[in-house]
Amino acid sequence: MGAAISGNSDLTAVVVCWRVGTGYTVLPHFFCPGDSLRGRQDREGLLYVRWADDGLIEPTPGNVVDFRAAKDCIRDLCDRFNVVSAGIDPHLARSTLNTPTEDGYPAVEVRQGWVTMALAIKELKRTIVMRQFQHGGHEVLRWRSFRRSVGNGLPSVNIR
């Protein structure tokens, strides 16, 4: 499992992932401020309102993400699945990281950067190219993946 807590202008994500054969299946959960759905949609030209109506993102009350929703999601997923490790980026997430750990869930700090993420990104890229990354056609995950496409075009063995 992995979690990335957002600031005001991004989505908070909690994603559970498990191995299936030589690939992976993921179940993503996205959170955003409910008060800004329509404004974000108008400004960015994306389908936030429909995504919320379809259950692909969870709007939280107010104009910032209510991180309690992400904490509750982490707890629920840990209770439903045999979560071995919940990697949480500590940037903006100190309280989110501490609470699951204090409750006995396997939360660990994972900083998002090329040093800590390069091998995982290479494995992700391999499974995508081999069509072994299953996400059920989740529109928000597809958009996020396209937006933050793997690699940056630099001729380097390290993905940055």
Coordinates of N, CA and C in Angstrom, one line a residue:
M1 N 0.8 -1.2 0.0 CA 0.0 0.0 0.0 C 0.9 1.2 0.0
G2 N 0.4 2.3 -0.6 CA 1.1 3.5 -0.6 C 0.1 4.7 -0.5
A3 N 0.6 5.8 0.1 CA -0.2 6.9 0.3 C 0.6 8.2 0.0
A4 N 0.0 9.1 -0.7 CA 0.6 10.5 -0.9 C -0.4 11.5 -0.5
I5 N -0.1 12.3 0.5 CA -1.0 13.3 1.0 C -0.7 14.6 0.3
S6 N -1.8 15.2 -0.2 CA -1.7 16.4 -1.0 C -1.7 17.7 -0.2
G7 N -1.3 18.8 -0.9 CA -1.6 20.1 -0.4 C -3.0 20.5 -0.8
N8 N -3.2 21.7 -1.1 CA -4.6 22.2 -1.4 C -4.9 21.9 -2.9
S9 N -4.0 21.9 -3.8 CA -4.3 21.9 -5.2 C -4.0 20.5 -5.9
D10 N -3.9 19.5 -5.2 CA -3.6 18.2 -5.8 C -4.5 17.1 -5.2
L11 N -4.5 15.9 -5.7 CA -5.3 14.8 -5.1 C -4.5 14.1 -4.0
T12 N -5.1 13.7 -3.0 CA -4.5 12.7 -2.0 C -4.8 11.4 -2.5
A13 N -3.9 10.5 -2.5 CA -4.0 9.1 -3.0 C -3.7 8.1 -2.0
V14 N -4.5 7.0 -1.9 CA -4.1 5.8 -1.2 C -4.4 4.7 -2.1
V15 N -3.3 3.9 -2.4 CA -3.4 2.8 -3.4 C -2.9 1.5 -2.7
V16 N -3.7 0.5 -2.8 CA -3.3 -0.9 -2.4 C -2.9 -1.7 -3.6
C17 N -1.9 -2.4 -3.5 CA -1.3 -3.2 -4.7 C -0.9 -4.6 -4.3
W18 N -1.2 -5.5 -5.1 CA -0.8 -6.9 -4.8 C -0.3 -7.6 -6.1
R19 N 0.6 -8.5 -5.9 CA 1.2 -9.2 -7.0 C 0.2 -10.3 -7.5
V20 N 0.1 -10.4 -8.9 CA -0.7 -11.4 -9.5 C 0.2 -12.0 -10.6
G21 N 0.8 -13.2 -10.4 CA 1.7 -13.7 -11.4 C 3.0 -12.9 -11.5
T22 N 3.3 -12.4 -12.7 CA 4.4 -11.5 -12.8 C 4.1 -10.1 -12.9
G23 N 2.8 -9.8 -12.6 CA 2.3 -8.4 -12.7 C 1.7 -8.0 -11.4
Y24 N 0.9 -6.9 -11.4 CA 0.3 -6.3 -10.2 C -1.2 -5.9 -10.5
T25 N -2.0 -6.0 -9.5 CA -3.3 -5.4 -9.5 C -3.4 -4.3 -8.5
V26 N -4.0 -3.2 -8.8 CA -4.0 -2.1 -7.9 C -5.5 -1.6 -7.7
L27 N -5.7 -1.1 -6.5 CA -7.0 -0.6 -6.1 C -6.8 0.8 -5.6
P28 N -7.0 1.9 -6.4 CA -6.7 3.2 -6.0 C -7.9 3.9 -5.3
H29 N -7.6 4.8 -4.4 CA -8.6 5.7 -3.8 C -8.0 7.1 -3.8
F30 N -8.8 8.1 -4.3 CA -8.4 9.5 -4.4 C -9.3 10.3 -3.6
F31 N -8.8 11.4 -3.0 CA -9.5 12.3 -2.2 C -9.2 13.8 -2.7
C32 N -10.2 14.6 -2.6 CA -10.0 16.0 -3.0 C -11.0 16.9 -2.2
P33 N -10.8 18.2 -2.1 CA -11.7 19.0 -1.4 C -13.1 19.1 -2.2
G34 N -14.1 18.9 -1.5 CA -15.5 18.9 -2.1 C -15.9 20.3 -2.6
D35 N -15.5 21.3 -1.9 CA -15.9 22.7 -2.2 C -15.3 23.2 -3.5
S36 N -14.2 22.6 -4.0 CA -13.6 23.1 -5.2 C -13.8 22.2 -6.4
L37 N -14.6 21.2 -6.3 CA -14.8 20.3 -7.5 C -15.2 21.0 -8.8
R38 N -16.2 21.8 -8.7 CA -16.7 22.4 -10.0 C -15.6 23.4 -10.4
G39 N -15.0 24.2 -9.5 CA -14.0 25.2 -9.9 C -12.8 24.5 -10.5
R40 N -12.4 23.4 -9.9 CA -11.2 22.6 -10.5 C -11.6 22.1 -11.9
Q41 N -12.8 21.6 -12.0 CA -13.2 21.1 -13.3 C -13.2 22.2 -14.3
D42 N -13.8 23.3 -14.0 CA -13.8 24.5 -15.0 C -12.4 24.9 -15.3
R43 N -11.5 25.0 -14.3 CA -10.2 25.5 -14.5 C -9.3 24.5 -15.2
E44 N -9.4 23.2 -14.9 CA -8.5 22.2 -15.5 C -9.1 21.5 -16.7
G45 N -10.4 21.6 -16.9 CA -11.0 20.9 -18.0 C -11.1 19.4 -17.8
L46 N -11.1 19.0 -16.5 CA -11.2 17.6 -16.2 C -12.6 17.3 -15.6
L47 N -12.9 16.0 -15.4 CA -14.2 15.6 -15.1 C -14.4 15.3 -13.6
Y48 N -14.0 16.2 -12.7 CA -14.0 16.0 -11.3 C -15.4 15.7 -10.8
V49 N -16.4 16.4 -11.3 CA -17.8 16.2 -10.8 C -18.3 14.8 -11.1
R50 N -18.1 14.4 -12.4 CA -18.5 13.0 -12.8 C -17.7 12.0 -12.1
W51 N -16.3 12.2 -11.9 CA -15.5 11.3 -11.2 C -16.0 11.1 -9.8
A52 N -16.4 12.2 -9.1 CA -17.0 12.1 -7.8 C -18.3 11.3 -7.8
D53 N -19.2 11.7 -8.8 CA -20.5 11.0 -8.9 C -20.3 9.5 -9.2
D54 N -19.3 9.1 -9.9 CA -19.0 7.7 -10.2 C -18.2 7.0 -9.1
G55 N -17.8 7.7 -8.1 CA -17.1 7.1 -7.0 C -15.6 6.9 -7.2
L56 N -15.1 7.6 -8.2 CA -13.7 7.4 -8.6 C -12.8 8.3 -7.7
I57 N -13.4 9.4 -7.2 CA -12.7 10.3 -6.2 C -13.7 10.5 -5.1
E58 N -13.2 10.7 -3.9 CA -14.0 11.0 -2.8 C -13.8 12.5 -2.3
P59 N -14.8 13.3 -2.6 CA -14.7 14.7 -2.1 C -14.9 14.7 -0.6
T60 N -14.1 15.5 0.0 CA -14.2 15.6 1.5 C -14.8 17.0 1.8
P61 N -15.5 17.2 2.9 CA -16.1 18.5 3.1 C -15.0 19.6 3.2
G62 N -15.4 20.8 2.7 CA -14.5 22.0 2.8 C -13.7 22.2 1.6
N63 N -12.7 23.2 1.8 CA -11.9 23.6 0.6 C -10.5 23.1 0.7
V64 N -10.2 22.1 1.6 CA -8.9 21.4 1.6 C -9.3 19.9 1.9
V65 N -8.4 19.0 1.6 CA -8.7 17.6 1.8 C -8.7 17.4 3.3
D66 N -9.7 16.7 3.7 CA -9.8 16.2 5.1 C -9.0 14.9 5.2
F67 N -7.9 15.0 5.8 CA -7.0 13.9 5.8 C -7.5 12.7 6.7
R68 N -8.5 13.0 7.5 CA -9.2 11.9 8.2 C -9.8 10.8 7.3
A69 N -10.2 11.3 6.1 CA -10.7 10.3 5.1 C -9.6 9.4 4.6
A70 N -8.4 9.9 4.4 CA -7.3 9.1 4.0 C -6.9 8.1 5.1
K71 N -6.9 8.6 6.3 CA -6.5 7.7 7.5 C -7.6 6.6 7.6
D72 N -8.9 7.0 7.5 CA -9.9 5.9 7.5 C -9.8 4.9 6.4
C73 N -9.4 5.4 5.2 CA -9.2 4.5 4.1 C -8.0 3.6 4.4
I74 N -6.9 4.1 4.9 CA -5.8 3.2 5.2 C -6.2 2.2 6.2
R75 N -6.9 2.6 7.3 CA -7.3 1.6 8.3 C -8.2 0.5 7.7
D76 N -9.2 1.0 6.9 CA -10.1 0.0 6.2 C -9.4 -1.0 5.3
L77 N -8.5 -0.5 4.5 CA -7.7 -1.4 3.6 C -6.9 -2.3 4.4
C78 N -6.2 -1.9 5.5 CA -5.4 -2.8 6.3 C -6.3 -3.8 7.0
D79 N -7.5 -3.5 7.3 CA -8.4 -4.4 8.0 C -9.0 -5.4 6.9
R80 N -9.2 -5.0 5.7 CA -9.7 -5.9 4.6 C -8.7 -6.8 4.0
F81 N -7.5 -6.3 3.8 CA -6.5 -7.0 3.1 C -5.3 -7.3 4.1
N82 N -4.5 -8.3 3.7 CA -3.3 -8.6 4.4 C -2.1 -7.6 4.0
V83 N -2.2 -6.4 4.5 CA -1.3 -5.3 4.2 C 0.0 -5.6 4.9
V84 N 1.1 -5.8 4.2 CA 2.4 -6.1 4.7 C 3.1 -4.8 5.1
S85 N 2.9 -3.7 4.3 CA 3.6 -2.5 4.5 C 2.7 -1.3 3.9
A86 N 2.6 -0.2 4.6 CA 1.9 0.9 4.1 C 2.9 2.1 4.0
G87 N 3.5 2.3 2.8 CA 4.4 3.3 2.6 C 3.7 4.7 2.4
I88 N 4.1 5.6 3.3 CA 3.5 6.9 3.2 C 4.6 8.0 3.1
D89 N 4.4 8.8 2.1 CA 5.4 9.9 1.9 C 5.2 10.9 3.1
P90 N 6.3 11.2 3.8 CA 6.1 12.0 5.0 C 5.9 13.5 4.7
H91 N 6.1 13.9 3.5 CA 5.8 15.3 3.2 C 4.3 15.6 3.3
L92 N 3.9 16.4 4.2 CA 2.5 16.8 4.5 C 1.8 15.7 5.3
A93 N 2.5 14.6 5.7 CA 1.8 13.4 6.2 C 2.2 13.0 7.6
R94 N 2.8 13.8 8.4 CA 3.3 13.4 9.7 C 2.2 12.8 10.5
S95 N 1.1 13.5 10.7 CA 0.0 13.0 11.5 C -0.7 11.7 10.9
T96 N -0.7 11.7 9.5 CA -1.3 10.6 8.8 C -0.4 9.3 9.0
L97 N 0.9 9.5 9.0 CA 1.8 8.4 9.2 C 1.8 7.9 10.7
N98 N 1.7 8.9 11.6 CA 1.8 8.5 13.1 C 0.6 7.7 13.5
T99 N -0.6 8.2 13.1 CA -1.8 7.5 13.6 C -1.9 6.0 13.2
P100 N -1.7 5.6 12.0 CA -1.8 4.2 11.7 C -0.7 3.4 12.4
T101 N 0.4 4.0 12.6 CA 1.5 3.3 13.3 C 1.1 3.1 14.7
E102 N 0.6 4.1 15.4 CA 0.2 4.0 16.8 C -1.0 3.0 16.9
D103 N -1.8 2.9 15.9 CA -2.9 1.9 15.9 C -2.5 0.5 15.6
G104 N -1.2 0.3 15.3 CA -0.6 -1.1 15.1 C -0.6 -1.5 13.6
Y105 N -0.9 -0.5 12.7 CA -0.9 -0.8 11.3 C 0.6 -0.7 10.8
P106 N 0.9 -1.4 9.7 CA 2.4 -1.4 9.2 C 2.7 -0.2 8.4
A107 N 2.6 1.0 8.9 CA 3.0 2.2 8.1 C 4.5 2.5 8.3
V108 N 5.1 2.8 7.1 CA 6.5 3.2 7.1 C 6.7 4.4 6.3
E109 N 7.7 5.2 6.5 CA 8.0 6.4 5.8 C 8.7 6.1 4.5
V110 N 8.2 6.6 3.4 CA 8.8 6.4 2.1 C 8.8 7.8 1.4
R111 N 10.0 8.4 1.3 CA 10.1 9.7 0.6 C 10.0 9.5 -0.9
Q112 N 9.3 10.4 -1.6 CA 9.2 10.3 -3.0 C 10.3 11.1 -3.6
G113 N 11.2 10.3 -4.2 CA 12.4 10.9 -4.9 C 13.0 9.8 -5.8
W114 N 13.9 10.2 -6.7 CA 14.4 9.1 -7.6 C 15.2 8.1 -6.9
V115 N 15.9 8.5 -5.8 CA 16.7 7.5 -5.1 C 15.9 6.4 -4.5
T116 N 14.7 6.8 -3.9 CA 13.9 5.8 -3.3 C 12.9 5.1 -4.2
M117 N 12.6 5.8 -5.4 CA 11.5 5.3 -6.2 C 12.0 4.7 -7.5
A118 N 13.3 4.8 -7.9 CA 13.7 4.4 -9.3 C 13.5 3.0 -9.5
L119 N 13.8 2.1 -8.6 CA 13.5 0.6 -8.9 C 12.1 0.3 -9.0
A120 N 11.3 0.9 -8.2 CA 9.8 0.7 -8.2 C 9.2 1.2 -9.5
I121 N 9.7 2.4 -10.0 CA 9.2 3.0 -11.2 C 9.6 2.1 -12.4
K122 N 10.9 1.6 -12.4 CA 11.3 0.7 -13.5 C 10.4 -0.6 -13.5
E123 N 10.1 -1.1 -12.3 CA 9.2 -2.3 -12.3 C 7.8 -1.9 -12.8
L124 N 7.3 -0.8 -12.4 CA 6.0 -0.3 -12.9 C 6.0 -0.2 -14.4
K125 N 7.0 0.4 -14.9 CA 7.1 0.6 -16.4 C 7.2 -0.8 -17.1
R126 N 7.9 -1.7 -16.5 CA 8.0 -3.1 -17.1 C 6.6 -3.7 -17.1
T127 N 5.8 -3.6 -16.0 CA 4.5 -4.3 -16.0 C 3.5 -3.6 -16.9
I128 N 3.7 -2.3 -17.1 CA 2.8 -1.5 -18.0 C 3.1 -2.0 -19.4
V129 N 4.3 -2.0 -19.8 CA 4.7 -2.4 -21.2 C 4.3 -3.8 -21.4
M130 N 4.4 -4.7 -20.5 CA 4.1 -6.1 -20.6 C 2.6 -6.3 -20.4
R131 N 1.8 -5.3 -20.2 CA 0.4 -5.3 -20.0 C 0.0 -6.2 -18.8
Q132 N 0.8 -6.1 -17.7 CA 0.6 -6.9 -16.5 C 0.3 -6.0 -15.3
F133 N -0.2 -4.8 -15.6 CA -0.5 -3.8 -14.5 C -2.1 -3.6 -14.7
Q134 N -2.8 -4.2 -13.7 CA -4.3 -4.2 -13.8 C -4.9 -3.2 -12.9
H135 N -5.7 -2.3 -13.4 CA -6.3 -1.2 -12.6 C -7.8 -1.1 -12.9
G136 N -8.4 -2.0 -13.6 CA -9.8 -2.0 -13.9 C -10.2 -0.8 -14.7
G137 N -9.3 -0.2 -15.4 CA -9.7 1.0 -16.3 C -10.0 2.2 -15.5
H138 N -9.5 2.3 -14.3 CA -9.8 3.5 -13.4 C -9.4 4.8 -14.1
E139 N -10.3 5.6 -14.4 CA -10.1 6.8 -15.2 C -9.1 7.8 -14.5
V140 N -9.3 8.0 -13.2 CA -8.4 8.9 -12.5 C -7.0 8.4 -12.4
L141 N -6.8 7.1 -12.2 CA -5.5 6.6 -12.2 C -4.8 6.7 -13.5
R142 N -5.6 6.4 -14.6 CA -5.1 6.6 -16.0 C -4.6 8.0 -16.2
W143 N -5.5 9.0 -15.8 CA -5.1 10.4 -16.0 C -3.9 10.7 -15.2
R144 N -3.8 10.3 -14.0 CA -2.6 10.6 -13.2 C -1.4 10.0 -13.8
S145 N -1.5 8.7 -14.3 CA -0.3 8.1 -14.9 C 0.1 8.8 -16.1
F146 N -0.8 9.2 -16.9 CA -0.5 10.0 -18.2 C 0.2 11.3 -17.8
R147 N -0.4 12.0 -16.8 CA 0.1 13.3 -16.4 C 1.6 13.2 -15.8
R148 N 1.8 12.1 -15.1 CA 3.2 11.9 -14.5 C 3.8 10.7 -15.2
S149 N 3.9 10.8 -16.5 CA 4.4 9.6 -17.3 C 5.8 9.2 -16.8
V150 N 6.0 7.9 -16.9 CA 7.3 7.4 -16.4 C 8.5 7.9 -17.3
G151 N 9.5 8.3 -16.6 CA 10.7 8.9 -17.2 C 10.5 10.3 -17.6
N152 N 11.6 10.9 -18.1 CA 11.5 12.3 -18.4 C 12.2 12.6 -19.8
G153 N 12.5 11.5 -20.5 CA 13.2 11.7 -21.8 C 14.7 11.8 -21.8
L154 N 15.3 11.9 -20.6 CA 16.7 12.0 -20.5 C 17.4 10.6 -20.8
P155 N 18.5 10.6 -21.5 CA 19.1 9.3 -21.8 C 20.0 8.8 -20.6
S156 N 19.3 8.4 -19.5 CA 19.9 8.0 -18.3 C 19.3 6.6 -17.9
V157 N 20.1 5.8 -17.2 CA 19.6 4.6 -16.6 C 18.8 4.8 -15.4
N158 N 18.9 6.0 -14.8 CA 18.1 6.3 -13.6 C 16.9 7.1 -14.0
I159 N 15.8 6.7 -13.5 CA 14.5 7.4 -13.8 C 14.4 8.5 -12.8
R160 N 14.2 9.7 -13.2 CA 14.1 10.8 -12.3 C 12.7 11.4 -12.4

